[in-house]
Amino acid sequence: MDEPVPPVACPAVPPRVAPPLPCPPVPPLPVAPPLAPLVPPCPLALPEPPRAPLPRSIEGAPSDAPLQAGAKVTSGTPASSQESVERGVSIRLRSVTLEGVPPVTKIGRPTDPAAPPFPVLSTRPMSELSSFSRPALTELGQKLEARYAAFKARGLSLDMTRGKPSAEQLDLANDLWQMPQGAFLAKDGTDGRNYGGLDGLPEMKEIFAALFQAPAAQVIIGGNSSLQIMHDTVVRAVTHGVPGGSEPWGKLPKARFLCPSPGYDRHFAICEHFGIEMLTVELGDEGPNMDHVEALVAADPTIKGMWCVPKYVNPTGTTYSARVVDRLAAMKTAAPDFRLFWDNAYAIHDLYPETDALENILTACKAAGNENRPLLFASTSKVSFAGSGISAMASSPTNIADVKKHLGFQTIGPDKLNQLRHVAFFKDYAGMVRHMARHAEILRPKFEAVTEIFQSELGGKGIASWTKPRGGYFVSLDTLDGCAKEVVSLANQAGVKLTAAGATFPYGKDPRDRNIRVAPSLPPLDQIRVAMEIVCVCVGLASVRKLLA
Ligand code: PMP
């Protein structure tokens, strides 16, 4: 639990105590026998065709229409919302090559219509619930109530909250325990057992330099958590400022951050903790709404930073397009010390061999004359061990020199043995990427189970849309406006824990109350299937209630 912040930060905006984060670590689920889905499935199917349309439209009900064949997604692999992943979408590709690193596949998804990337489970004609008559909706509601009651009676306890690796994934790195005998010297002679090596060992820097596509001299290795480095980076900016700024952010009457949303709740919690005001900007299929972002940062000198998860966004799976990256790099900001907090937490967390390509923000910013703008973060939390991995940051030479100036006050010797263990285990960046392909084998069926069940139970109903991520740790589900809280509450009562509705928005407030983050990594597949069936029943129930209200 976070402690109250001492009153050094942002005097005019009194620091607040961060609210309890919505989902504390939970103990592993009790081992249970495999759970059989209830029959019959697809409760949303009506026995008869819809009759008179309701006299209202469903606000925010997304269309299930696929993109037109040949429609162009201009770069990267987009958010993969359910609407945008249908076959026939052509993707412009960018390739990323690294000196000394065997090329990691950076190609796009197949455009061959005969080879859809995902199986389509349901081909039945579907009817939008908004066109159902009241009696038809009432009948459907009764069926859903009955099915919901049956699930409730099973007394389940399933957890789909935080994106933690499963034990099976963690097992992949168990050889990290096997530190080679006597291998405690780094290649520059640093003794891993002793103090020193403040900014990281050279061999560890090389691995992260490849991941960040940055010179090794511009990389600092941290402790076990990238969130901690991000937190500390914000703290330093609040107390001491950043290069190019005239004052520490905490001395200003107000400091603001842009928060593309839905986004990562713990980023938002850091801002809230230090009294930094958050402004929500919409996250679309290519990244944040850049027209909005550019207008805001150009006009408001109190906007000092922006949270970005540029690849496989938590929770939507969006990868920022080259166009968005270029605009972020080049945009005019009223604050001379504006920073992009570029949290590339899912840089190599691809679910498929064809990965999303991400433009290099360091070179884009440098080319635009804004070299000090980006601060890059990453870690091996979901590569080796969550909580016992290695974190790192990269930035311009000026920013890195500034961080190093502060580091010596914080520690006289980080854990270098863990760095050596990681280097011995992965060997190099290519080894780390190969390792992630093994994670993908475990994760892919779980993600596909979620989206298949959403498609078969909710597809074509006009009551929900969801992402089909190609990497990362989450699936993002949007309900009808005003239904997310109810869905989460219904699911909880039926034994399925979901991340609190609203958690993916600043201050925990989803203005449309529609976004739900689903984390399929931890539970076993059979539990995921049952949990998702229950979630679909809850979405149906909440939607019918809303339409009948
Ligand atoms: N950034 C993002 C976007 C995340 O989703 C997570 C984990 N959920 C983290 C950072 C945490 O990283 P670490 O374990 O390195 O602190």
PDB file of N, CA, C and O in Angstrom, residues 386-440:
ATOM      1  N   ALA A 386       8.735 -12.002 -12.654  1.00  0.00           N
ATOM      2  CA  ALA A 386       8.082 -10.768 -12.219  1.00  0.00           C
ATOM      3  C   ALA A 386       8.492 -10.519 -10.768  1.00  0.00           C
ATOM      4  O   ALA A 386       8.298 -11.371  -9.915  1.00  0.00           O
ATOM      5  N   GLY A 387       9.081  -9.384 -10.524  1.00  0.00           N
ATOM      6  CA  GLY A 387       9.530  -9.075  -9.157  1.00  0.00           C
ATOM      7  C   GLY A 387      11.003  -9.381  -8.950  1.00  0.00           C
ATOM      8  O   GLY A 387      11.613  -8.904  -8.003  1.00  0.00           O
ATOM      9  N   SER A 388      11.585 -10.206  -9.805  1.00  0.00           N
ATOM     10  CA  SER A 388      13.014 -10.525  -9.665  1.00  0.00           C
ATOM     11  C   SER A 388      13.715 -10.419 -11.009  1.00  0.00           C
ATOM     12  O   SER A 388      14.649 -11.165 -11.291  1.00  0.00           O
ATOM     13  N   GLY A 389      13.237  -9.495 -11.817  1.00  0.00           N
ATOM     14  CA  GLY A 389      13.859  -9.299 -13.125  1.00  0.00           C
ATOM     15  C   GLY A 389      14.819  -8.128 -13.097  1.00  0.00           C
ATOM     16  O   GLY A 389      15.340  -7.762 -12.039  1.00  0.00           O
ATOM     17  N   ILE A 390      15.046  -7.564 -14.278  1.00  0.00           N
ATOM     18  CA  ILE A 390      15.960  -6.429 -14.421  1.00  0.00           C
ATOM     19  C   ILE A 390      15.207  -5.323 -15.155  1.00  0.00           C
ATOM     20  O   ILE A 390      14.541  -5.587 -16.158  1.00  0.00           O
ATOM     21  N   SER A 391      15.348  -4.098 -14.672  1.00  0.00           N
ATOM     22  CA  SER A 391      14.705  -2.978 -15.354  1.00  0.00           C
ATOM     23  C   SER A 391      15.777  -2.073 -15.958  1.00  0.00           C
ATOM     24  O   SER A 391      16.962  -2.181 -15.616  1.00  0.00           O
ATOM     25  N   ALA A 392      15.329  -1.208 -16.854  1.00  0.00           N
ATOM     26  CA  ALA A 392      16.297  -0.310 -17.492  1.00  0.00           C
ATOM     27  C   ALA A 392      15.589   0.931 -18.012  1.00  0.00           C
ATOM     28  O   ALA A 392      14.373   0.926 -18.206  1.00  0.00           O
ATOM     29  N   MET A 393      16.377   1.985 -18.211  1.00  0.00           N
ATOM     30  CA  MET A 393      15.851   3.158 -18.903  1.00  0.00           C
ATOM     31  C   MET A 393      16.859   3.622 -19.946  1.00  0.00           C
ATOM     32  O   MET A 393      18.046   3.273 -19.864  1.00  0.00           O
ATOM     33  N   ALA A 394      16.397   4.366 -20.916  1.00  0.00           N
ATOM     34  CA  ALA A 394      17.288   4.945 -21.923  1.00  0.00           C
ATOM     35  C   ALA A 394      16.786   6.340 -22.244  1.00  0.00           C
ATOM     36  O   ALA A 394      15.586   6.616 -22.130  1.00  0.00           O
ATOM     37  N   SER A 395      17.702   7.191 -22.618  1.00  0.00           N
ATOM     38  CA  SER A 395      17.300   8.547 -23.007  1.00  0.00           C
ATOM     39  C   SER A 395      18.470   9.249 -23.694  1.00  0.00           C
ATOM     40  O   SER A 395      19.465   8.598 -24.059  1.00  0.00           O
ATOM     41  N   SER A 396      18.347  10.537 -23.847  1.00  0.00           N
ATOM     42  CA  SER A 396      19.416  11.320 -24.489  1.00  0.00           C
ATOM     43  C   SER A 396      20.636  11.359 -23.579  1.00  0.00           C
ATOM     44  O   SER A 396      20.519  11.166 -22.359  1.00  0.00           O
ATOM     45  N   PRO A 397      21.822  11.657 -24.132  1.00  0.00           N
ATOM     46  CA  PRO A 397      23.006  11.775 -23.275  1.00  0.00           C
ATOM     47  C   PRO A 397      22.792  12.786 -22.142  1.00  0.00           C
ATOM     48  O   PRO A 397      23.207  12.554 -21.002  1.00  0.00           O
ATOM     49  N   THR A 398      22.117  13.890 -22.424  1.00  0.00           N
ATOM     50  CA  THR A 398      21.899  14.912 -21.382  1.00  0.00           C
ATOM     51  C   THR A 398      21.034  14.361 -20.257  1.00  0.00           C
ATOM     52  O   THR A 398      21.351  14.527 -19.064  1.00  0.00           O
ATOM     53  N   ASN A 399      19.933  13.723 -20.609  1.00  0.00           N
ATOM     54  CA  ASN A 399      19.050  13.167 -19.564  1.00  0.00           C
ATOM     55  C   ASN A 399      19.750  12.070 -18.773  1.00  0.00           C
ATOM     56  O   ASN A 399      19.593  11.972 -17.553  1.00  0.00           O
ATOM     57  N   ILE A 400      20.507  11.228 -19.482  1.00  0.00           N
ATOM     58  CA  ILE A 400      21.180  10.114 -18.799  1.00  0.00           C
ATOM     59  C   ILE A 400      22.220  10.659 -17.822  1.00  0.00           C
ATOM     60  O   ILE A 400      22.336  10.194 -16.677  1.00  0.00           O
ATOM     61  N   ALA A 401      22.942  11.694 -18.241  1.00  0.00           N
ATOM     62  CA  ALA A 401      23.935  12.304 -17.335  1.00  0.00           C
ATOM     63  C   ALA A 401      23.226  12.866 -16.110  1.00  0.00           C
ATOM     64  O   ALA A 401      23.716  12.748 -14.969  1.00  0.00           O
ATOM     65  N   ASP A 402      22.073  13.466 -16.306  1.00  0.00           N
ATOM     66  CA  ASP A 402      21.310  14.044 -15.193  1.00  0.00           C
ATOM     67  C   ASP A 402      20.860  12.947 -14.222  1.00  0.00           C
ATOM     68  O   ASP A 402      20.981  13.097 -13.005  1.00  0.00           O
ATOM     69  N   VAL A 403      20.375  11.837 -14.766  1.00  0.00           N
ATOM     70  CA  VAL A 403      19.922  10.742 -13.885  1.00  0.00           C
ATOM     71  C   VAL A 403      21.108  10.188 -13.093  1.00  0.00           C
ATOM     72  O   VAL A 403      21.005   9.948 -11.882  1.00  0.00           O
ATOM     73  N   LYS A 404      22.220  10.020 -13.781  1.00  0.00           N
ATOM     74  CA  LYS A 404      23.402   9.459 -13.092  1.00  0.00           C
ATOM     75  C   LYS A 404      23.840  10.354 -11.930  1.00  0.00           C
ATOM     76  O   LYS A 404      24.308   9.867 -10.897  1.00  0.00           O
ATOM     77  N   LYS A 405      23.693  11.650 -12.108  1.00  0.00           N
ATOM     78  CA  LYS A 405      24.047  12.614 -11.051  1.00  0.00           C
ATOM     79  C   LYS A 405      23.266  12.292  -9.768  1.00  0.00           C
ATOM     80  O   LYS A 405      23.770  12.406  -8.672  1.00  0.00           O
ATOM     81  N   HIS A 406      22.039  11.886  -9.953  1.00  0.00           N
ATOM     82  CA  HIS A 406      21.177  11.608  -8.793  1.00  0.00           C
ATOM     83  C   HIS A 406      21.375  10.199  -8.240  1.00  0.00           C
ATOM     84  O   HIS A 406      21.151   9.959  -7.061  1.00  0.00           O
ATOM     85  N   LEU A 407      21.779   9.265  -9.118  1.00  0.00           N
ATOM     86  CA  LEU A 407      21.783   7.854  -8.718  1.00  0.00           C
ATOM     87  C   LEU A 407      22.626   7.578  -7.474  1.00  0.00           C
ATOM     88  O   LEU A 407      22.248   6.782  -6.618  1.00  0.00           O
ATOM     89  N   GLY A 408      23.761   8.254  -7.407  1.00  0.00           N
ATOM     90  CA  GLY A 408      24.692   8.001  -6.313  1.00  0.00           C
ATOM     91  C   GLY A 408      24.106   8.320  -4.951  1.00  0.00           C
ATOM     92  O   GLY A 408      24.603   7.843  -3.925  1.00  0.00           O
ATOM     93  N   PHE A 409      23.060   9.124  -4.933  1.00  0.00           N
ATOM     94  CA  PHE A 409      22.435   9.431  -3.642  1.00  0.00           C
ATOM     95  C   PHE A 409      21.485   8.319  -3.214  1.00  0.00           C
ATOM     96  O   PHE A 409      21.100   8.233  -2.056  1.00  0.00           O
ATOM     97  N   GLN A 410      21.147   7.500  -4.192  1.00  0.00           N
ATOM     98  CA  GLN A 410      20.107   6.506  -3.941  1.00  0.00           C
ATOM     99  C   GLN A 410      20.693   5.164  -3.530  1.00  0.00           C
ATOM    100  O   GLN A 410      20.118   4.438  -2.735  1.00  0.00           O
ATOM    101  N   THR A 411      21.842   4.828  -4.098  1.00  0.00           N
ATOM    102  CA  THR A 411      22.424   3.506  -3.813  1.00  0.00           C
ATOM    103  C   THR A 411      23.933   3.551  -4.044  1.00  0.00           C
ATOM    104  O   THR A 411      24.422   4.386  -4.820  1.00  0.00           O
ATOM    105  N   ILE A 412      24.626   2.678  -3.371  1.00  0.00           N
ATOM    106  CA  ILE A 412      26.058   2.553  -3.682  1.00  0.00           C
ATOM    107  C   ILE A 412      26.340   1.208  -4.338  1.00  0.00           C
ATOM    108  O   ILE A 412      27.472   0.832  -4.580  1.00  0.00           O
ATOM    109  N   GLY A 413      25.296   0.490  -4.636  1.00  0.00           N
ATOM    110  CA  GLY A 413      25.547  -0.783  -5.319  1.00  0.00           C
ATOM    111  C   GLY A 413      24.282  -1.560  -5.595  1.00  0.00           C
ATOM    112  O   GLY A 413      23.743  -2.200  -4.689  1.00  0.00           O
ATOM    113  N   PRO A 414      23.790  -1.496  -6.816  1.00  0.00           N
ATOM    114  CA  PRO A 414      22.602  -2.288  -7.145  1.00  0.00           C
ATOM    115  C   PRO A 414      22.946  -3.775  -7.267  1.00  0.00           C
ATOM    116  O   PRO A 414      24.122  -4.166  -7.215  1.00  0.00           O
ATOM    117  N   ASP A 415      21.947  -4.584  -7.442  1.00  0.00           N
ATOM    118  CA  ASP A 415      22.133  -6.040  -7.498  1.00  0.00           C
ATOM    119  C   ASP A 415      22.724  -6.443  -8.852  1.00  0.00           C
ATOM    120  O   ASP A 415      22.007  -6.618  -9.835  1.00  0.00           O
ATOM    121  N   LYS A 416      24.032  -6.595  -8.861  1.00  0.00           N
ATOM    122  CA  LYS A 416      24.702  -6.944 -10.118  1.00  0.00           C
ATOM    123  C   LYS A 416      24.702  -8.445 -10.362  1.00  0.00           C
ATOM    124  O   LYS A 416      24.854  -8.899 -11.501  1.00  0.00           O
ATOM    125  N   LEU A 417      24.560  -9.217  -9.301  1.00  0.00           N
ATOM    126  CA  LEU A 417      24.525 -10.677  -9.504  1.00  0.00           C
ATOM    127  C   LEU A 417      23.294 -11.071 -10.307  1.00  0.00           C
ATOM    128  O   LEU A 417      23.343 -11.962 -11.157  1.00  0.00           O
ATOM    129  N   ASN A 418      22.201 -10.392 -10.073  1.00  0.00           N
ATOM    130  CA  ASN A 418      21.001 -10.690 -10.865  1.00  0.00           C
ATOM    131  C   ASN A 418      21.228 -10.310 -12.332  1.00  0.00           C
ATOM    132  O   ASN A 418      20.759 -10.993 -13.234  1.00  0.00           O
ATOM    133  N   GLN A 419      21.946  -9.226 -12.546  1.00  0.00           N
ATOM    134  CA  GLN A 419      22.271  -8.870 -13.938  1.00  0.00           C
ATOM    135  C   GLN A 419      23.131  -9.969 -14.566  1.00  0.00           C
ATOM    136  O   GLN A 419      22.890 -10.392 -15.700  1.00  0.00           O
ATOM    137  N   LEU A 420      24.125 -10.442 -13.837  1.00  0.00           N
ATOM    138  CA  LEU A 420      25.005 -11.487 -14.376  1.00  0.00           C
ATOM    139  C   LEU A 420      24.225 -12.780 -14.635  1.00  0.00           C
ATOM    140  O   LEU A 420      24.447 -13.459 -15.641  1.00  0.00           O
ATOM    141  N   ARG A 421      23.322 -13.093 -13.724  1.00  0.00           N
ATOM    142  CA  ARG A 421      22.490 -14.295 -13.925  1.00  0.00           C
ATOM    143  C   ARG A 421      21.682 -14.162 -15.217  1.00  0.00           C
ATOM    144  O   ARG A 421      21.589 -15.097 -16.002  1.00  0.00           O
ATOM    145  N   HIS A 422      21.105 -12.982 -15.409  1.00  0.00           N
ATOM    146  CA  HIS A 422      20.285 -12.774 -16.609  1.00  0.00           C
ATOM    147  C   HIS A 422      21.131 -12.867 -17.880  1.00  0.00           C
ATOM    148  O   HIS A 422      20.702 -13.448 -18.880  1.00  0.00           O
ATOM    149  N   VAL A 423      22.334 -12.300 -17.838  1.00  0.00           N
ATOM    150  CA  VAL A 423      23.196 -12.364 -19.025  1.00  0.00           C
ATOM    151  C   VAL A 423      23.598 -13.816 -19.282  1.00  0.00           C
ATOM    152  O   VAL A 423      23.575 -14.292 -20.424  1.00  0.00           O
ATOM    153  N   ALA A 424      23.927 -14.541 -18.219  1.00  0.00           N
ATOM    154  CA  ALA A 424      24.321 -15.945 -18.398  1.00  0.00           C
ATOM    155  C   ALA A 424      23.161 -16.756 -18.969  1.00  0.00           C
ATOM    156  O   ALA A 424      23.353 -17.645 -19.802  1.00  0.00           O
ATOM    157  N   PHE A 425      21.958 -16.430 -18.560  1.00  0.00           N
ATOM    158  CA  PHE A 425      20.792 -17.212 -18.995  1.00  0.00           C
ATOM    159  C   PHE A 425      20.374 -16.863 -20.430  1.00  0.00           C
ATOM    160  O   PHE A 425      20.168 -17.740 -21.262  1.00  0.00           O
ATOM    161  N   PHE A 426      20.257 -15.557 -20.732  1.00  0.00           N
ATOM    162  CA  PHE A 426      19.746 -15.159 -22.062  1.00  0.00           C
ATOM    163  C   PHE A 426      20.865 -15.027 -23.111  1.00  0.00           C
ATOM    164  O   PHE A 426      20.590 -15.050 -24.290  1.00  0.00           O
ATOM    165  N   LYS A 427      22.087 -14.835 -22.642  1.00  0.00           N
ATOM    166  CA  LYS A 427      23.251 -14.590 -23.512  1.00  0.00           C
ATOM    167  C   LYS A 427      23.179 -13.207 -24.173  1.00  0.00           C
ATOM    168  O   LYS A 427      24.077 -12.394 -24.012  1.00  0.00           O
ATOM    169  N   ASP A 428      22.141 -12.960 -24.934  1.00  0.00           N
ATOM    170  CA  ASP A 428      22.053 -11.672 -25.626  1.00  0.00           C
ATOM    171  C   ASP A 428      20.575 -11.360 -25.906  1.00  0.00           C
ATOM    172  O   ASP A 428      19.686 -12.132 -25.543  1.00  0.00           O
ATOM    173  N   TYR A 429      20.366 -10.248 -26.596  1.00  0.00           N
ATOM    174  CA  TYR A 429      18.988  -9.812 -26.874  1.00  0.00           C
ATOM    175  C   TYR A 429      18.237 -10.849 -27.710  1.00  0.00           C
ATOM    176  O   TYR A 429      17.066 -11.148 -27.446  1.00  0.00           O
ATOM    177  N   ALA A 430      18.931 -11.406 -28.692  1.00  0.00           N
ATOM    178  CA  ALA A 430      18.264 -12.401 -29.548  1.00  0.00           C
ATOM    179  C   ALA A 430      17.812 -13.601 -28.697  1.00  0.00           C
ATOM    180  O   ALA A 430      16.735 -14.162 -28.923  1.00  0.00           O
ATOM    181  N   GLY A 431      18.628 -13.942 -27.699  1.00  0.00           N
ATOM    182  CA  GLY A 431      18.256 -15.048 -26.803  1.00  0.00           C
ATOM    183  C   GLY A 431      16.996 -14.706 -26.009  1.00  0.00           C
ATOM    184  O   GLY A 431      16.140 -15.564 -25.762  1.00  0.00           O
ATOM    185  N   MET A 432      16.892 -13.440 -25.643  1.00  0.00           N
ATOM    186  CA  MET A 432      15.714 -13.013 -24.878  1.00  0.00           C
ATOM    187  C   MET A 432      14.467 -13.077 -25.763  1.00  0.00           C
ATOM    188  O   MET A 432      13.396 -13.513 -25.332  1.00  0.00           O
ATOM    189  N   VAL A 433      14.625 -12.656 -27.005  1.00  0.00           N
ATOM    190  CA  VAL A 433      13.481 -12.683 -27.937  1.00  0.00           C
ATOM    191  C   VAL A 433      13.065 -14.140 -28.199  1.00  0.00           C
ATOM    192  O   VAL A 433      11.865 -14.454 -28.237  1.00  0.00           O
ATOM    193  N   ARG A 434      14.059 -15.020 -28.339  1.00  0.00           N
ATOM    194  CA  ARG A 434      13.729 -16.449 -28.543  1.00  0.00           C
ATOM    195  C   ARG A 434      12.950 -16.991 -27.342  1.00  0.00           C
ATOM    196  O   ARG A 434      11.992 -17.734 -27.474  1.00  0.00           O
ATOM    197  N   HIS A 435      13.382 -16.577 -26.167  1.00  0.00           N
ATOM    198  CA  HIS A 435      12.709 -17.016 -24.944  1.00  0.00           C
ATOM    199  C   HIS A 435      11.239 -16.575 -24.953  1.00  0.00           C
ATOM    200  O   HIS A 435      10.349 -17.322 -24.529  1.00  0.00           O
ATOM    201  N   MET A 436      10.997 -15.381 -25.468  1.00  0.00           N
ATOM    202  CA  MET A 436       9.625 -14.864 -25.477  1.00  0.00           C
ATOM    203  C   MET A 436       8.708 -15.654 -26.412  1.00  0.00           C
ATOM    204  O   MET A 436       7.490 -15.663 -26.243  1.00  0.00           O
ATOM    205  N   ALA A 437       9.308 -16.293 -27.393  1.00  0.00           N
ATOM    206  CA  ALA A 437       8.483 -17.124 -28.288  1.00  0.00           C
ATOM    207  C   ALA A 437       7.906 -18.296 -27.482  1.00  0.00           C
ATOM    208  O   ALA A 437       6.803 -18.780 -27.772  1.00  0.00           O
ATOM    209  N   ARG A 438       8.616 -18.731 -26.457  1.00  0.00           N
ATOM    210  CA  ARG A 438       8.106 -19.825 -25.614  1.00  0.00           C
ATOM    211  C   ARG A 438       6.967 -19.320 -24.723  1.00  0.00           C
ATOM    212  O   ARG A 438       6.002 -20.028 -24.479  1.00  0.00           O
ATOM    213  N   HIS A 439       7.100 -18.090 -24.267  1.00  0.00           N
ATOM    214  CA  HIS A 439       5.980 -17.491 -23.518  1.00  0.00           C
ATOM    215  C   HIS A 439       4.739 -17.420 -24.413  1.00  0.00           C
ATOM    216  O   HIS A 439       3.624 -17.696 -23.976  1.00  0.00           O
ATOM    217  N   ALA A 440       4.988 -17.020 -25.660  1.00  0.00           N
ATOM    218  CA  ALA A 440       3.850 -16.837 -26.588  1.00  0.00           C
ATOM    219  C   ALA A 440       3.091 -18.149 -26.773  1.00  0.00           C
ATOM    220  O   ALA A 440       1.859 -18.151 -26.859  1.00  0.00           O
TER     221      ALA A 440
END
